[in-house]
Short mmCIF file of N, CA and C in Angstrom, two decimals:
data_model
loop_
_atom_site.label_atom_id
_atom_site.label_comp_id
_atom_site.label_asym_id
_atom_site.label_seq_id
_atom_site.Cartn_x
_atom_site.Cartn_y
_atom_site.Cartn_z
N MET A 1204 -11.56 0.38 29.41
CA MET A 1204 -12.74 1.21 29.45
C MET A 1204 -13.79 0.62 28.51
N ASN A 1205 -15.03 0.69 28.89
CA ASN A 1205 -16.12 0.17 28.07
C ASN A 1205 -16.97 1.32 27.55
N TYR A 1206 -17.46 1.13 26.32
CA TYR A 1206 -18.24 2.15 25.64
C TYR A 1206 -19.56 1.55 25.16
N GLN A 1207 -20.62 2.30 25.32
CA GLN A 1207 -21.88 1.94 24.67
C GLN A 1207 -21.73 2.26 23.20
N ILE A 1208 -22.60 1.75 22.36
CA ILE A 1208 -22.44 1.88 20.92
C ILE A 1208 -22.38 3.34 20.47
N LYS A 1209 -23.17 4.20 21.06
CA LYS A 1209 -23.17 5.61 20.64
C LYS A 1209 -21.82 6.26 20.95
N ALA A 1210 -21.30 6.02 22.15
CA ALA A 1210 -20.01 6.60 22.54
C ALA A 1210 -18.88 6.01 21.69
N PHE A 1211 -18.98 4.72 21.39
CA PHE A 1211 -17.95 4.07 20.58
C PHE A 1211 -17.98 4.62 19.15
N ALA A 1212 -19.17 4.83 18.64
CA ALA A 1212 -19.30 5.41 17.29
C ALA A 1212 -18.70 6.81 17.25
N GLU A 1213 -18.95 7.61 18.26
CA GLU A 1213 -18.39 8.96 18.32
C GLU A 1213 -16.87 8.91 18.45
N LEU A 1214 -16.38 8.00 19.26
CA LEU A 1214 -14.94 7.86 19.46
C LEU A 1214 -14.23 7.46 18.17
N THR A 1215 -14.82 6.53 17.43
CA THR A 1215 -14.14 5.95 16.27
C THR A 1215 -14.48 6.61 14.95
N GLY A 1216 -15.59 7.34 14.91
CA GLY A 1216 -16.02 7.93 13.65
C GLY A 1216 -16.72 6.93 12.74
N VAL A 1217 -17.04 5.78 13.26
CA VAL A 1217 -17.76 4.74 12.52
C VAL A 1217 -19.22 4.79 12.97
N SER A 1218 -20.13 4.77 12.02
CA SER A 1218 -21.55 4.88 12.36
C SER A 1218 -22.02 3.69 13.19
N GLU A 1219 -23.07 3.94 13.96
CA GLU A 1219 -23.67 2.87 14.75
C GLU A 1219 -24.16 1.75 13.84
N ARG A 1220 -24.71 2.14 12.70
CA ARG A 1220 -25.21 1.14 11.75
C ARG A 1220 -24.07 0.24 11.27
N THR A 1221 -22.90 0.83 10.96
CA THR A 1221 -21.76 0.04 10.52
C THR A 1221 -21.28 -0.87 11.64
N LEU A 1222 -21.25 -0.37 12.87
CA LEU A 1222 -20.84 -1.19 14.01
C LEU A 1222 -21.78 -2.39 14.16
N ARG A 1223 -23.08 -2.15 14.00
CA ARG A 1223 -24.04 -3.26 14.08
C ARG A 1223 -23.80 -4.26 12.94
N TYR A 1224 -23.52 -3.74 11.77
CA TYR A 1224 -23.26 -4.61 10.61
C TYR A 1224 -22.00 -5.45 10.85
N TYR A 1225 -20.94 -4.83 11.34
CA TYR A 1225 -19.72 -5.58 11.64
C TYR A 1225 -20.00 -6.66 12.69
N HIS A 1226 -20.88 -6.35 13.64
CA HIS A 1226 -21.26 -7.34 14.64
C HIS A 1226 -22.00 -8.49 13.97
N GLU A 1227 -22.96 -8.20 13.09
CA GLU A 1227 -23.71 -9.23 12.37
C GLU A 1227 -22.78 -10.13 11.55
N ARG A 1228 -21.77 -9.52 10.93
CA ARG A 1228 -20.82 -10.27 10.09
C ARG A 1228 -19.80 -11.05 10.91
N GLY A 1229 -19.73 -10.76 12.20
CA GLY A 1229 -18.77 -11.44 13.06
C GLY A 1229 -17.38 -10.82 13.03
N LEU A 1230 -17.28 -9.63 12.43
CA LEU A 1230 -15.98 -8.95 12.38
C LEU A 1230 -15.61 -8.32 13.71
N LEU A 1231 -16.60 -7.75 14.36
CA LEU A 1231 -16.39 -7.03 15.62
C LEU A 1231 -17.53 -7.44 16.55
N VAL A 1232 -17.22 -8.28 17.51
CA VAL A 1232 -18.26 -8.83 18.38
C VAL A 1232 -18.04 -8.31 19.80
N PRO A 1233 -18.79 -7.26 20.15
CA PRO A 1233 -18.65 -6.72 21.50
C PRO A 1233 -19.43 -7.58 22.51
N ALA A 1234 -19.19 -7.29 23.78
CA ALA A 1234 -19.98 -7.94 24.82
C ALA A 1234 -21.41 -7.40 24.73
N VAL A 1235 -22.37 -8.27 24.95
CA VAL A 1235 -23.77 -7.85 24.91
C VAL A 1235 -24.38 -8.10 26.28
N ALA A 1236 -24.90 -7.04 26.88
CA ALA A 1236 -25.51 -7.15 28.21
C ALA A 1236 -26.87 -7.84 28.11
N SER A 1237 -27.42 -8.20 29.25
CA SER A 1237 -28.72 -8.89 29.28
C SER A 1237 -29.83 -8.03 28.69
N ASN A 1238 -29.66 -6.71 28.71
CA ASN A 1238 -30.66 -5.82 28.13
C ASN A 1238 -30.48 -5.64 26.62
N GLY A 1239 -29.46 -6.31 26.04
CA GLY A 1239 -29.22 -6.25 24.60
C GLY A 1239 -28.28 -5.15 24.17
N TYR A 1240 -27.81 -4.34 25.11
CA TYR A 1240 -26.90 -3.24 24.77
C TYR A 1240 -25.50 -3.79 24.51
N ARG A 1241 -24.88 -3.27 23.45
CA ARG A 1241 -23.51 -3.64 23.13
C ARG A 1241 -22.56 -2.81 23.99
N SER A 1242 -21.49 -3.47 24.43
CA SER A 1242 -20.47 -2.80 25.23
C SER A 1242 -19.11 -3.06 24.58
N TYR A 1243 -18.47 -2.00 24.12
CA TYR A 1243 -17.20 -2.10 23.40
C TYR A 1243 -16.04 -1.82 24.34
N SER A 1244 -15.01 -2.64 24.24
CA SER A 1244 -13.82 -2.52 25.10
C SER A 1244 -12.65 -1.94 24.32
N SER A 1245 -11.54 -1.76 24.99
CA SER A 1245 -10.30 -1.32 24.32
C SER A 1245 -9.83 -2.36 23.31
N GLN A 1246 -10.05 -3.65 23.60
CA GLN A 1246 -9.70 -4.70 22.65
C GLN A 1246 -10.56 -4.58 21.39
N ASP A 1247 -11.82 -4.20 21.56
CA ASP A 1247 -12.68 -3.98 20.40
C ASP A 1247 -12.18 -2.79 19.59
N ALA A 1248 -11.67 -1.77 20.28
CA ALA A 1248 -11.11 -0.61 19.58
C ALA A 1248 -9.89 -1.03 18.76
N ASP A 1249 -9.05 -1.89 19.33
CA ASP A 1249 -7.89 -2.41 18.59
C ASP A 1249 -8.34 -3.17 17.35
N ARG A 1250 -9.35 -3.99 17.51
CA ARG A 1250 -9.85 -4.80 16.38
C ARG A 1250 -10.47 -3.90 15.31
N LEU A 1251 -11.22 -2.89 15.74
CA LEU A 1251 -11.82 -1.97 14.77
C LEU A 1251 -10.74 -1.18 14.04
N GLN A 1252 -9.68 -0.82 14.74
CA GLN A 1252 -8.57 -0.13 14.08
C GLN A 1252 -8.02 -1.01 12.96
N LEU A 1253 -7.85 -2.30 13.21
CA LEU A 1253 -7.38 -3.22 12.18
C LEU A 1253 -8.37 -3.30 11.01
N ILE A 1254 -9.65 -3.40 11.34
CA ILE A 1254 -10.68 -3.47 10.29
C ILE A 1254 -10.61 -2.24 9.41
N LEU A 1255 -10.54 -1.06 10.03
CA LEU A 1255 -10.49 0.19 9.26
C LEU A 1255 -9.21 0.28 8.43
N MET A 1256 -8.10 -0.21 8.97
CA MET A 1256 -6.85 -0.19 8.21
C MET A 1256 -6.97 -1.11 6.99
N TYR A 1257 -7.50 -2.30 7.20
CA TYR A 1257 -7.69 -3.23 6.08
C TYR A 1257 -8.65 -2.64 5.04
N ARG A 1258 -9.69 -1.97 5.48
CA ARG A 1258 -10.62 -1.34 4.53
C ARG A 1258 -9.90 -0.27 3.72
N GLN A 1259 -9.07 0.52 4.39
CA GLN A 1259 -8.32 1.56 3.70
C GLN A 1259 -7.34 0.95 2.70
N LEU A 1260 -6.88 -0.25 2.98
CA LEU A 1260 -5.96 -0.95 2.08
C LEU A 1260 -6.71 -1.72 0.99
N GLN A 1261 -8.01 -1.47 0.88
CA GLN A 1261 -8.84 -2.02 -0.20
C GLN A 1261 -9.15 -3.52 -0.06
N PHE A 1262 -9.10 -4.05 1.16
CA PHE A 1262 -9.49 -5.45 1.36
C PHE A 1262 -11.01 -5.52 1.46
N SER A 1263 -11.59 -6.59 0.94
CA SER A 1263 -13.03 -6.81 1.08
C SER A 1263 -13.32 -7.26 2.52
N LEU A 1264 -14.60 -7.20 2.90
CA LEU A 1264 -14.96 -7.65 4.25
C LEU A 1264 -14.68 -9.14 4.43
N ALA A 1265 -14.88 -9.92 3.37
CA ALA A 1265 -14.58 -11.36 3.45
C ALA A 1265 -13.09 -11.58 3.68
N GLU A 1266 -12.26 -10.82 2.98
CA GLU A 1266 -10.81 -10.94 3.17
C GLU A 1266 -10.42 -10.49 4.58
N ILE A 1267 -11.05 -9.44 5.05
CA ILE A 1267 -10.76 -8.94 6.40
C ILE A 1267 -11.11 -10.00 7.43
N GLN A 1268 -12.23 -10.66 7.23
CA GLN A 1268 -12.64 -11.72 8.16
C GLN A 1268 -11.58 -12.82 8.20
N GLN A 1269 -11.05 -13.18 7.04
CA GLN A 1269 -10.00 -14.21 6.99
C GLN A 1269 -8.73 -13.73 7.68
N LEU A 1270 -8.37 -12.47 7.45
CA LEU A 1270 -7.16 -11.93 8.07
C LEU A 1270 -7.30 -11.86 9.59
N LEU A 1271 -8.47 -11.46 10.06
CA LEU A 1271 -8.68 -11.36 11.50
C LEU A 1271 -8.67 -12.73 12.18
N ALA A 1272 -8.94 -13.78 11.42
CA ALA A 1272 -8.93 -15.14 11.97
C ALA A 1272 -7.51 -15.67 12.14
N LEU A 1273 -6.53 -15.02 11.50
CA LEU A 1273 -5.14 -15.46 11.59
C LEU A 1273 -4.56 -15.14 12.97
N PRO A 1274 -3.52 -15.88 13.36
CA PRO A 1274 -2.82 -15.52 14.59
C PRO A 1274 -2.20 -14.12 14.44
N PRO A 1275 -2.06 -13.40 15.55
CA PRO A 1275 -1.53 -12.02 15.48
C PRO A 1275 -0.21 -11.89 14.73
N ALA A 1276 0.69 -12.85 14.88
CA ALA A 1276 1.99 -12.76 14.20
C ALA A 1276 1.81 -12.80 12.68
N GLU A 1277 0.90 -13.62 12.20
CA GLU A 1277 0.65 -13.69 10.75
C GLU A 1277 -0.02 -12.41 10.25
N ARG A 1278 -0.92 -11.84 11.05
CA ARG A 1278 -1.54 -10.57 10.66
C ARG A 1278 -0.47 -9.49 10.51
N LEU A 1279 0.48 -9.47 11.45
CA LEU A 1279 1.56 -8.48 11.38
C LEU A 1279 2.41 -8.70 10.13
N THR A 1280 2.65 -9.95 9.77
CA THR A 1280 3.41 -10.25 8.57
C THR A 1280 2.69 -9.72 7.34
N HIS A 1281 1.38 -9.91 7.27
CA HIS A 1281 0.59 -9.41 6.14
C HIS A 1281 0.63 -7.88 6.09
N LEU A 1282 0.49 -7.24 7.24
CA LEU A 1282 0.54 -5.78 7.28
C LEU A 1282 1.91 -5.26 6.86
N ALA A 1283 2.97 -5.91 7.32
CA ALA A 1283 4.33 -5.49 6.96
C ALA A 1283 4.56 -5.65 5.46
N ALA A 1284 4.06 -6.74 4.88
CA ALA A 1284 4.21 -6.96 3.44
C ALA A 1284 3.45 -5.90 2.66
N LYS A 1285 2.26 -5.55 3.12
CA LYS A 1285 1.48 -4.51 2.45
C LYS A 1285 2.20 -3.17 2.56
N ARG A 1286 2.84 -2.93 3.71
CA ARG A 1286 3.59 -1.68 3.88
C ARG A 1286 4.75 -1.61 2.90
N ASP A 1287 5.46 -2.72 2.74
CA ASP A 1287 6.56 -2.77 1.77
C ASP A 1287 6.06 -2.48 0.36
N GLU A 1288 4.93 -3.07 0.01
CA GLU A 1288 4.35 -2.86 -1.32
C GLU A 1288 3.99 -1.38 -1.51
N LEU A 1289 3.39 -0.77 -0.50
CA LEU A 1289 3.02 0.64 -0.60
C LEU A 1289 4.25 1.55 -0.67
N THR A 1290 5.31 1.18 0.04
CA THR A 1290 6.55 1.96 0.00
C THR A 1290 7.13 1.95 -1.41
N LYS A 1291 7.10 0.79 -2.06
CA LYS A 1291 7.59 0.69 -3.44
C LYS A 1291 6.73 1.53 -4.38
N GLN A 1292 5.41 1.46 -4.19
CA GLN A 1292 4.51 2.27 -5.02
C GLN A 1292 4.77 3.76 -4.80
N GLN A 1293 5.03 4.13 -3.55
CA GLN A 1293 5.31 5.53 -3.23
C GLN A 1293 6.58 6.00 -3.92
N ALA A 1294 7.60 5.16 -3.95
CA ALA A 1294 8.85 5.52 -4.61
C ALA A 1294 8.63 5.72 -6.10
N VAL A 1295 7.84 4.85 -6.70
CA VAL A 1295 7.54 4.99 -8.13
C VAL A 1295 6.77 6.28 -8.39
N LEU A 1296 5.79 6.56 -7.55
CA LEU A 1296 5.01 7.79 -7.71
C LEU A 1296 5.86 9.03 -7.51
N THR A 1297 6.74 9.00 -6.54
CA THR A 1297 7.63 10.15 -6.29
C THR A 1297 8.51 10.40 -7.50
N ALA A 1298 9.07 9.35 -8.06
CA ALA A 1298 9.93 9.50 -9.24
C ALA A 1298 9.11 9.98 -10.44
N THR A 1299 7.90 9.48 -10.58
CA THR A 1299 7.04 9.90 -11.69
C THR A 1299 6.67 11.37 -11.55
N LEU A 1300 6.37 11.80 -10.33
CA LEU A 1300 6.07 13.22 -10.10
C LEU A 1300 7.27 14.11 -10.41
N ALA A 1301 8.45 13.65 -10.05
CA ALA A 1301 9.66 14.42 -10.35
C ALA A 1301 9.84 14.55 -11.86
N GLN A 1302 9.62 13.46 -12.59
CA GLN A 1302 9.74 13.51 -14.05
C GLN A 1302 8.67 14.41 -14.65
N LEU A 1303 7.48 14.35 -14.09
CA LEU A 1303 6.40 15.21 -14.57
C LEU A 1303 6.74 16.68 -14.37
N ASP A 1304 7.31 17.02 -13.21
CA ASP A 1304 7.71 18.40 -12.95
C ASP A 1304 8.75 18.87 -13.95
N VAL A 1305 9.73 18.00 -14.23
CA VAL A 1305 10.78 18.34 -15.20
C VAL A 1305 10.18 18.51 -16.59
N THR A 1306 9.26 17.63 -16.95
CA THR A 1306 8.61 17.71 -18.26
C THR A 1306 7.79 18.99 -18.37
N LEU A 1307 7.05 19.32 -17.31
CA LEU A 1307 6.26 20.56 -17.31
C LEU A 1307 7.17 21.78 -17.47
N GLN A 1308 8.28 21.79 -16.75
CA GLN A 1308 9.23 22.91 -16.88
C GLN A 1308 9.74 23.01 -18.30
N ASN A 1309 10.09 21.88 -18.87
CA ASN A 1309 10.62 21.88 -20.23
C ASN A 1309 9.56 22.34 -21.23
N GLN A 1310 8.34 21.87 -21.06
CA GLN A 1310 7.28 22.21 -21.99
C GLN A 1310 6.85 23.67 -21.90
N THR A 1311 7.05 24.29 -20.75
CA THR A 1311 6.68 25.70 -20.59
C THR A 1311 7.86 26.62 -20.82
N GLY A 1312 8.99 26.05 -21.20
CA GLY A 1312 10.17 26.87 -21.47
C GLY A 1312 10.89 27.31 -20.22
N GLY A 1313 10.56 26.70 -19.09
CA GLY A 1313 11.18 27.09 -17.82
C GLY A 1313 12.58 26.54 -17.62
N SER A 1314 12.98 25.59 -18.41
CA SER A 1314 14.33 25.03 -18.27
C SER A 1314 14.85 24.63 -19.64
N GLN A 1315 16.14 24.60 -19.74
CA GLN A 1315 16.79 24.16 -20.97
C GLN A 1315 17.38 22.79 -20.71
N MET A 1316 16.67 21.77 -21.13
CA MET A 1316 17.12 20.40 -20.92
C MET A 1316 17.82 19.89 -22.17
N THR A 1317 18.86 19.12 -21.92
CA THR A 1317 19.49 18.45 -23.06
C THR A 1317 18.61 17.28 -23.46
N ASP A 1318 18.80 16.81 -24.66
CA ASP A 1318 18.01 15.66 -25.10
C ASP A 1318 18.26 14.45 -24.21
N GLN A 1319 19.48 14.29 -23.76
CA GLN A 1319 19.80 13.16 -22.89
C GLN A 1319 19.06 13.27 -21.56
N THR A 1320 19.02 14.47 -20.99
CA THR A 1320 18.34 14.68 -19.71
C THR A 1320 16.85 14.36 -19.81
N LYS A 1321 16.26 14.64 -20.95
CA LYS A 1321 14.83 14.41 -21.14
C LYS A 1321 14.45 12.94 -20.96
N PHE A 1322 15.40 12.06 -21.20
CA PHE A 1322 15.06 10.64 -21.20
C PHE A 1322 15.72 9.85 -20.07
N GLU A 1323 16.48 10.52 -19.20
CA GLU A 1323 17.16 9.81 -18.12
C GLU A 1323 16.19 9.07 -17.21
N ARG A 1324 15.13 9.73 -16.79
CA ARG A 1324 14.16 9.10 -15.88
C ARG A 1324 13.50 7.89 -16.53
N PHE A 1325 13.19 8.00 -17.80
CA PHE A 1325 12.55 6.88 -18.49
C PHE A 1325 13.50 5.68 -18.55
N LYS A 1326 14.79 5.96 -18.77
CA LYS A 1326 15.77 4.87 -18.78
C LYS A 1326 15.86 4.22 -17.40
N GLN A 1327 15.91 5.06 -16.37
CA GLN A 1327 16.00 4.53 -15.01
C GLN A 1327 14.77 3.67 -14.69
N GLN A 1328 13.62 4.10 -15.15
CA GLN A 1328 12.40 3.33 -14.94
C GLN A 1328 12.47 1.99 -15.67
N ALA A 1329 12.97 2.00 -16.89
CA ALA A 1329 13.10 0.75 -17.66
C ALA A 1329 14.09 -0.19 -16.98
N ILE A 1330 15.18 0.35 -16.46
CA ILE A 1330 16.16 -0.47 -15.74
C ILE A 1330 15.51 -1.09 -14.51
N ALA A 1331 14.75 -0.29 -13.77
CA ALA A 1331 14.10 -0.79 -12.55
C ALA A 1331 13.08 -1.88 -12.88
N GLU A 1332 12.31 -1.69 -13.95
CA GLU A 1332 11.33 -2.70 -14.35
C GLU A 1332 12.03 -3.99 -14.79
N ASN A 1333 13.09 -3.86 -15.58
CA ASN A 1333 13.85 -5.04 -16.00
C ASN A 1333 14.47 -5.75 -14.81
N ASP A 1334 14.98 -4.96 -13.88
CA ASP A 1334 15.59 -5.54 -12.69
C ASP A 1334 14.56 -6.32 -11.88
N GLN A 1335 13.36 -5.77 -11.78
CA GLN A 1335 12.31 -6.45 -11.03
C GLN A 1335 11.91 -7.76 -11.72
N ARG A 1336 11.80 -7.72 -13.04
CA ARG A 1336 11.37 -8.90 -13.78
C ARG A 1336 12.47 -9.94 -13.94
N TYR A 1337 13.68 -9.48 -14.30
CA TYR A 1337 14.72 -10.40 -14.72
C TYR A 1337 16.02 -10.31 -13.91
N GLY A 1338 16.06 -9.40 -12.95
CA GLY A 1338 17.30 -9.14 -12.23
C GLY A 1338 17.93 -10.36 -11.58
N GLN A 1339 17.14 -11.14 -10.87
CA GLN A 1339 17.68 -12.32 -10.21
C GLN A 1339 18.19 -13.34 -11.21
N GLU A 1340 17.45 -13.52 -12.28
CA GLU A 1340 17.84 -14.48 -13.31
C GLU A 1340 19.15 -14.06 -13.99
N VAL A 1341 19.25 -12.78 -14.33
CA VAL A 1341 20.46 -12.27 -14.99
C VAL A 1341 21.66 -12.40 -14.06
N ALA A 1342 21.48 -12.00 -12.81
CA ALA A 1342 22.59 -12.08 -11.85
C ALA A 1342 23.01 -13.54 -11.64
N ALA A 1343 22.05 -14.45 -11.59
CA ALA A 1343 22.38 -15.87 -11.39
C ALA A 1343 23.11 -16.44 -12.59
N ASN A 1344 22.70 -16.05 -13.80
CA ASN A 1344 23.30 -16.62 -15.01
C ASN A 1344 24.61 -15.96 -15.41
N TYR A 1345 24.70 -14.64 -15.20
CA TYR A 1345 25.87 -13.91 -15.71
C TYR A 1345 26.68 -13.21 -14.63
N GLY A 1346 26.18 -13.18 -13.42
CA GLY A 1346 26.89 -12.54 -12.33
C GLY A 1346 26.39 -11.12 -12.09
N GLU A 1347 26.53 -10.69 -10.88
CA GLU A 1347 26.05 -9.36 -10.48
C GLU A 1347 26.84 -8.26 -11.18
N GLN A 1348 28.14 -8.47 -11.35
CA GLN A 1348 28.98 -7.47 -12.01
C GLN A 1348 28.52 -7.23 -13.46
N ALA A 1349 28.26 -8.30 -14.20
CA ALA A 1349 27.81 -8.18 -15.59
C ALA A 1349 26.45 -7.47 -15.65
N LYS A 1350 25.59 -7.76 -14.70
CA LYS A 1350 24.27 -7.12 -14.65
C LYS A 1350 24.43 -5.62 -14.43
N GLN A 1351 25.28 -5.23 -13.48
CA GLN A 1351 25.50 -3.80 -13.21
C GLN A 1351 26.11 -3.09 -14.42
N GLU A 1352 27.03 -3.74 -15.09
CA GLU A 1352 27.64 -3.14 -16.28
C GLU A 1352 26.60 -2.95 -17.38
N ALA A 1353 25.71 -3.91 -17.56
CA ALA A 1353 24.66 -3.80 -18.57
C ALA A 1353 23.70 -2.65 -18.23
N ASP A 1354 23.37 -2.53 -16.95
CA ASP A 1354 22.49 -1.43 -16.52
C ASP A 1354 23.16 -0.08 -16.78
N GLN A 1355 24.44 0.02 -16.45
CA GLN A 1355 25.17 1.28 -16.68
C GLN A 1355 25.27 1.59 -18.16
N HIS A 1356 25.50 0.58 -18.96
CA HIS A 1356 25.58 0.77 -20.41
C HIS A 1356 24.26 1.31 -20.95
N PHE A 1357 23.16 0.68 -20.54
CA PHE A 1357 21.84 1.13 -21.01
C PHE A 1357 21.56 2.55 -20.56
N ALA A 1358 21.91 2.87 -19.33
CA ALA A 1358 21.66 4.23 -18.81
C ALA A 1358 22.45 5.27 -19.59
N GLY A 1359 23.59 4.89 -20.15
CA GLY A 1359 24.43 5.84 -20.86
C GLY A 1359 24.13 5.96 -22.34
N LEU A 1360 23.18 5.18 -22.85
CA LEU A 1360 22.85 5.25 -24.26
C LEU A 1360 22.21 6.60 -24.61
N THR A 1361 22.53 7.09 -25.78
CA THR A 1361 21.89 8.33 -26.25
C THR A 1361 20.56 7.97 -26.88
N LYS A 1362 19.77 8.99 -27.20
CA LYS A 1362 18.46 8.78 -27.83
C LYS A 1362 18.62 8.01 -29.15
N ALA A 1363 19.61 8.37 -29.93
CA ALA A 1363 19.84 7.73 -31.23
C ALA A 1363 20.23 6.27 -31.06
N GLN A 1364 21.04 5.98 -30.04
CA GLN A 1364 21.50 4.60 -29.82
C GLN A 1364 20.36 3.73 -29.37
#
């Protein structure tokens, strides 16, 4: 199906001015009729969806132009890698929110936490950060079993230790 610029703007929620700008930049190049009217296709809608996704992922227009120039398989690889990165960030945020809820409960007298419980999440976070930075090196030098034992030992330390 083909859309004139006004219909395409309404369909996508992107202003006509932005569509014209993307055309000028070479990001989204619709067919242009002899009368100068732009005609957007379903393939243009697919491309605009990618542009909007990249914008939401905080890529600059120059970076988006480079990504769109890649073969489709490479674009998918970049999107999958970004998804993995966001999933990791989401896990960290979820854990941080859980710790914040526990801290808020403790600070308002809503729960009776032991001193050890107060610091469990922080220990787990330190283990995760160390694992990310040094995990492969430690496992390679000392073995996976020694690494797991060290992580368990650290997790079991008391505040005083």
